[in-house]
Coordinates of C-alpha atoms and ligand atoms in Angstrom, one line a residue:
X1 CA -52.4 35.9 268.6
X2 CA -54.9 35.7 271.4
X3 CA -53.1 38.5 273.2
X4 CA -53.2 40.8 270.2
X5 CA -57.0 40.1 269.6
X6 CA -57.6 40.9 273.3
X7 CA -55.5 44.0 273.1
X8 CA -57.4 45.3 270.1
X9 CA -60.8 44.5 271.6
X10 CA -59.8 46.3 274.8
X11 CA -58.5 49.4 272.9
X12 CA -61.5 49.7 270.6
X13 CA -64.0 48.7 273.2
X14 CA -62.6 51.0 275.8
X15 CA -62.5 54.0 273.4
X16 CA -66.1 53.4 272.5
X17 CA -67.0 53.2 276.2
X18 CA -65.3 56.6 276.8
X19 CA -67.2 58.3 274.0
X20 CA -70.6 56.8 275.0
X21 CA -70.0 57.6 278.6
X22 CA -69.5 61.3 277.8
X23 CA -72.5 61.4 275.5
X24 CA -74.8 59.9 278.2
X25 CA -76.2 57.2 275.8
X26 CA -77.2 54.7 278.5
X27 CA -78.6 51.9 276.2
X28 CA -75.7 52.1 273.8
X29 CA -73.3 52.1 276.7
X30 CA -74.8 48.9 278.1
X31 CA -74.6 47.3 274.6
X32 CA -70.9 48.4 274.3
X33 CA -70.1 46.9 277.7
X34 CA -71.7 43.6 276.8
X35 CA -69.8 43.5 273.5
X36 CA -66.6 44.3 275.3
X37 CA -67.2 41.5 277.8
X38 CA -67.8 39.1 275.0
X39 CA -64.7 40.2 273.1
X40 CA -62.9 39.5 276.3
X41 CA -63.6 35.8 276.2
X42 CA -60.0 35.2 275.3
X43 CA -59.0 37.3 278.3
X44 CA -61.1 35.1 280.6
X45 CA -58.9 32.2 279.6
X46 CA -56.1 34.3 281.0
X47 CA -57.8 35.3 284.2
X48 CA -54.9 34.7 286.6
X49 CA -57.3 34.2 289.6
X50 CA -58.9 31.1 288.0
X51 CA -55.8 28.9 288.3
X52 CA -56.5 26.5 291.1
X53 CA -54.2 23.5 290.6
X54 CA -50.7 23.9 291.9
X55 CA -48.5 22.3 289.2
X56 CA -45.5 24.5 288.7
X57 CA -43.0 21.7 289.2
X58 CA -45.0 19.1 287.1
X59 CA -45.4 21.6 284.3
X60 CA -41.9 23.2 284.9
X61 CA -43.4 26.7 284.6
X62 CA -42.7 29.4 287.2
X63 CA -45.9 31.1 288.2
X64 CA -44.1 34.5 288.6
X65 CA -42.1 35.0 285.4
X66 CA -43.6 32.1 283.4
X67 CA -40.2 30.7 282.5
X68 CA -39.1 27.1 282.7
X69 CA -36.3 25.9 284.9
X70 CA -37.5 25.2 288.5
X71 CA -34.8 23.5 290.5
X72 CA -34.9 22.0 294.0
X73 CA -33.6 24.5 296.5
X74 CA -34.1 23.1 300.0
X75 CA -36.5 21.5 302.4
X76 CA -37.7 23.3 305.5
X77 CA -40.2 22.8 308.3
X78 CA -43.7 23.7 307.4
X79 CA -46.5 24.9 309.6
X80 CA -48.6 21.9 308.6
X81 CA -46.1 20.0 310.7
X82 CA -44.4 18.2 307.7
X83 CA -41.5 19.4 305.5
X84 CA -41.9 21.7 302.6
X85 CA -40.0 21.1 299.4
X86 CA -38.9 24.5 298.1
X87 CA -37.9 25.1 294.5
X88 CA -36.1 28.1 292.9
X89 CA -36.9 29.5 289.5
X90 CA -33.5 29.8 287.7
X91 CA -34.8 32.8 285.7
X92 CA -36.4 35.2 288.3
X93 CA -35.1 33.6 291.5
X94 CA -38.4 33.3 293.3
X95 CA -39.0 30.4 295.6
X96 CA -41.9 28.0 295.1
X97 CA -43.3 25.9 297.9
X98 CA -44.4 22.6 296.3
X99 CA -46.1 21.1 299.4
X100 CA -49.7 21.5 298.1
X101 CA -48.7 20.3 294.7
X102 CA -46.9 17.1 295.9
X103 CA -49.7 16.3 298.4
X104 CA -52.4 16.9 295.8
X105 CA -54.3 19.1 298.1
X106 CA -57.6 20.5 297.0
X107 CA -56.5 24.1 297.4
X108 CA -59.9 25.7 296.4
X109 CA -61.7 23.6 299.0
X110 CA -59.1 24.3 301.6
X111 CA -59.1 28.1 301.0
X112 CA -62.9 28.1 301.1
X113 CA -62.9 26.4 304.5
X114 CA -60.6 29.1 305.8
X115 CA -62.6 31.8 304.3
X116 CA -65.9 30.5 305.8
X117 CA -64.5 30.6 309.3
X118 CA -66.5 33.4 310.9
X119 CA -63.5 34.5 313.0
X120 CA -61.2 34.7 310.0
X121 CA -61.1 38.2 308.5
X122 CA -64.1 39.1 310.7
X123 CA -65.7 42.6 310.0
X124 CA -66.5 44.2 313.3
X125 CA -68.9 47.1 313.7
X126 CA -69.1 50.3 315.7
X127 CA -66.0 51.5 317.6
X128 CA -64.2 48.3 317.0
X129 CA -64.5 48.9 313.2
X130 CA -63.2 52.5 313.5
X131 CA -60.3 51.3 315.7
X132 CA -59.3 48.7 313.1
X133 CA -59.5 51.3 310.2
X134 CA -57.5 53.7 312.4
X135 CA -54.8 51.1 312.8
X136 CA -54.4 50.6 309.0
X137 CA -54.1 54.3 308.2
X138 CA -50.5 54.9 309.4
X139 CA -49.2 52.5 306.6
X140 CA -50.4 55.0 304.0
X141 CA -49.2 58.0 306.0
X142 CA -45.8 56.5 306.5
X143 CA -45.5 55.7 302.8
X144 CA -46.6 59.2 301.9
X145 CA -44.0 60.7 304.1
X146 CA -41.2 58.4 303.0
X147 CA -41.9 58.8 299.3
X148 CA -42.7 62.5 299.6
X149 CA -46.1 62.2 297.9
X150 CA -49.7 62.8 298.7
X151 CA -51.9 59.9 297.6
X152 CA -55.1 60.8 295.7
X153 CA -57.4 59.7 292.9
X154 CA -58.4 56.1 292.7
X155 CA -57.2 52.9 294.5
X156 CA -57.5 49.2 293.7
X157 CA -56.7 46.5 296.2
X158 CA -56.2 43.0 294.9
X159 CA -56.9 40.2 297.5
X160 CA -58.5 42.7 299.9
X161 CA -59.4 40.1 302.5
X162 CA -61.5 41.7 305.3
X163 CA -61.4 45.0 303.3
X164 CA -60.3 47.0 306.3
X165 CA -57.1 48.3 304.8
X166 CA -59.1 49.5 301.8
X167 CA -61.6 51.2 304.1
X168 CA -58.7 53.1 305.6
X169 CA -57.6 54.0 302.0
X170 CA -60.8 56.0 301.7
X171 CA -59.1 58.6 303.8
X172 CA -56.5 59.1 301.1
X173 CA -58.3 58.3 297.8
X174 CA -61.6 59.4 296.3
X175 CA -62.6 56.0 295.0
X176 CA -61.6 52.6 296.3
X177 CA -62.0 49.3 294.3
X178 CA -61.7 46.0 296.1
X179 CA -61.2 42.5 294.7
X180 CA -61.3 39.3 296.6
X181 CA -62.7 35.7 295.9
X182 CA -65.0 36.2 298.9
X183 CA -67.4 39.2 298.6
X184 CA -69.5 39.0 301.8
X185 CA -67.0 40.7 304.1
X186 CA -66.3 43.4 301.5
X187 CA -70.0 44.1 301.1
X188 CA -70.4 44.4 304.8
X189 CA -67.6 47.0 304.8
X190 CA -69.3 48.9 302.0
X191 CA -72.5 49.0 304.1
X192 CA -70.6 50.8 306.7
X193 CA -68.3 53.1 304.7
X194 CA -70.6 53.9 301.7
X195 CA -70.6 54.1 298.0
X196 CA -67.1 55.4 297.3
X197 CA -66.1 51.8 298.2
X198 CA -66.6 49.5 295.1
X199 CA -66.7 45.7 295.4
X200 CA -65.6 44.5 292.0
X201 CA -64.4 41.3 290.2
X202 CA -61.7 40.7 287.6
X203 CA -63.9 41.6 284.6
X204 CA -64.9 45.0 286.2
X205 CA -61.3 45.6 287.0
X206 CA -60.3 45.3 283.4
X207 CA -62.5 48.4 282.6
X208 CA -61.0 50.8 285.1
X209 CA -57.7 52.7 285.4
X210 CA -56.5 53.6 288.8
X211 CA -53.8 55.8 290.4
X212 CA -52.6 53.3 293.0
X213 CA -52.7 49.5 293.2
X214 CA -52.1 47.7 296.5
X215 CA -51.5 43.9 297.1
X216 CA -50.9 43.3 300.8
X217 CA -50.0 39.8 301.8
X218 CA -51.7 38.2 298.9
X219 CA -49.0 37.6 296.3
X220 CA -47.8 34.6 298.2
X221 CA -51.2 32.9 297.8
X222 CA -51.6 33.2 294.0
X223 CA -50.8 30.3 291.7
X224 CA -50.2 32.8 288.9
X225 CA -48.8 35.8 290.7
X226 CA -47.1 36.9 287.4
X227 CA -50.5 37.1 285.8
X228 CA -52.0 39.0 288.8
X229 CA -49.1 41.5 288.8
X230 CA -49.6 42.1 285.0
X231 CA -53.3 42.7 285.7
X232 CA -52.5 45.2 288.4
X233 CA -49.9 46.9 286.3
X234 CA -52.2 47.0 283.3
X235 CA -54.9 48.9 285.2
X236 CA -52.5 51.5 286.6
X237 CA -52.4 54.9 285.1
X238 CA -49.0 56.3 284.0
X239 CA -46.9 57.3 287.0
X240 CA -49.3 55.4 289.3
X241 CA -48.0 53.6 292.4
X242 CA -47.9 49.8 292.9
X243 CA -47.6 49.0 296.6
X244 CA -46.9 45.4 297.7
X245 CA -46.2 43.6 300.9
X246 CA -45.2 40.0 301.1
X247 CA -43.8 37.6 303.8
X248 CA -40.1 36.8 303.3
X249 CA -38.9 33.2 303.5
X250 CA -38.8 32.4 307.3
X251 CA -40.0 29.3 309.0
X252 CA -43.2 30.9 310.4
X253 CA -44.3 31.8 306.9
X254 CA -43.9 28.3 305.3
X255 CA -47.2 26.5 305.0
X256 CA -49.0 24.9 302.0
X257 CA -51.1 28.0 301.1
X258 CA -48.0 30.2 300.7
X259 CA -46.8 29.1 297.2
X260 CA -44.4 31.9 296.3
X261 CA -41.7 33.7 298.2
X262 CA -40.1 36.9 296.8
X263 CA -36.9 39.0 297.0
X264 CA -35.8 42.2 295.4
X265 CA -34.6 40.5 292.2
X266 CA -38.1 39.0 291.6
X267 CA -39.7 42.4 291.8
X268 CA -37.1 43.9 289.5
X269 CA -37.9 41.2 287.0
X270 CA -41.7 41.8 287.3
X271 CA -41.1 45.6 287.0
X272 CA -39.1 45.1 283.8
X273 CA -41.7 42.7 282.3
X274 CA -44.6 45.1 283.0
X275 CA -43.2 48.6 282.4
X276 CA -42.6 49.8 286.0
X277 CA -39.7 51.1 288.0
X278 CA -38.7 50.2 291.5
X279 CA -38.9 53.1 293.9
X280 CA -37.9 51.4 297.1
X281 CA -37.9 48.3 299.2
X282 CA -38.6 48.3 303.0
X283 CA -38.1 45.5 305.5
X284 CA -40.2 44.8 308.6
X285 CA -37.9 42.6 310.7
X286 CA -40.6 42.0 313.4
X287 CA -43.1 40.5 310.9
X288 CA -40.4 39.2 308.5
X289 CA -42.1 41.0 305.6
X290 CA -40.9 43.1 302.7
X291 CA -42.6 46.0 301.1
X292 CA -42.0 46.8 297.4
X293 CA -43.0 50.2 296.0
X294 CA -43.0 50.5 292.3
X295 CA -44.2 53.1 289.8
X296 CA -45.6 52.8 286.3
X297 CA -43.3 54.4 283.7
Ligands
ZN301 ZN1 -39.6 32.7 287.7

């Protein structure tokens, strides 16, 4: 029921916004936006980024496919020096690391501490900034060549971190939208690269449609990655590209803040649930990472 109300509000509200946008009615446009935001109160309840308590085992609910049926898979060494209990979802076959849940770690506080470290995701300036942006560009070039496409239009990055990869995306896309729970670093990047770089939050994201969505080493950190995936897929235009890179399950990637591990079957399941098709999977054996490229149907 909530989903259908939200859907209707979004359809009617978005249509109205389109019409007003074209007619140039600024005041009415502002009113329409406010109304749409209020109509989206039910959506806020579903904001997948707001989930902060790891409880997948306790609730028996997989954060990826939202099914029940998590079973103990194995224990392995964790970078926090203890052992990590890993569970498998019988439905989508993702792996869930229950360390934070079982140790009742205050994940929000923990992530905040990491994020406040000035060395973590530092935004450099001058030549150092340009060099970092240069280093990120070949990922897009490589994907363009392998997929035989030229990226264009708009780009949204979820969990943009330092915002450097998105800065490099400006060389391929006309507008770049970045989301992250920490805005400071992204605003610093915007100061350097200019106004085609938009720092947005979840609510802003609901009002835009983009040609490409990228989630690079962030899906493992979400407690509701299925919800985040659905959000990304929902804001993609038809035939738009969804690019994702995640660490695969290897010892150096197991630590309490990495909740979910993925494989090809998990992405196939997510693709089916959200109206996308798999284009390709790539493996980086040096970094033990996998890249999934999907396309909206
Ligand atoms: Zn699952």
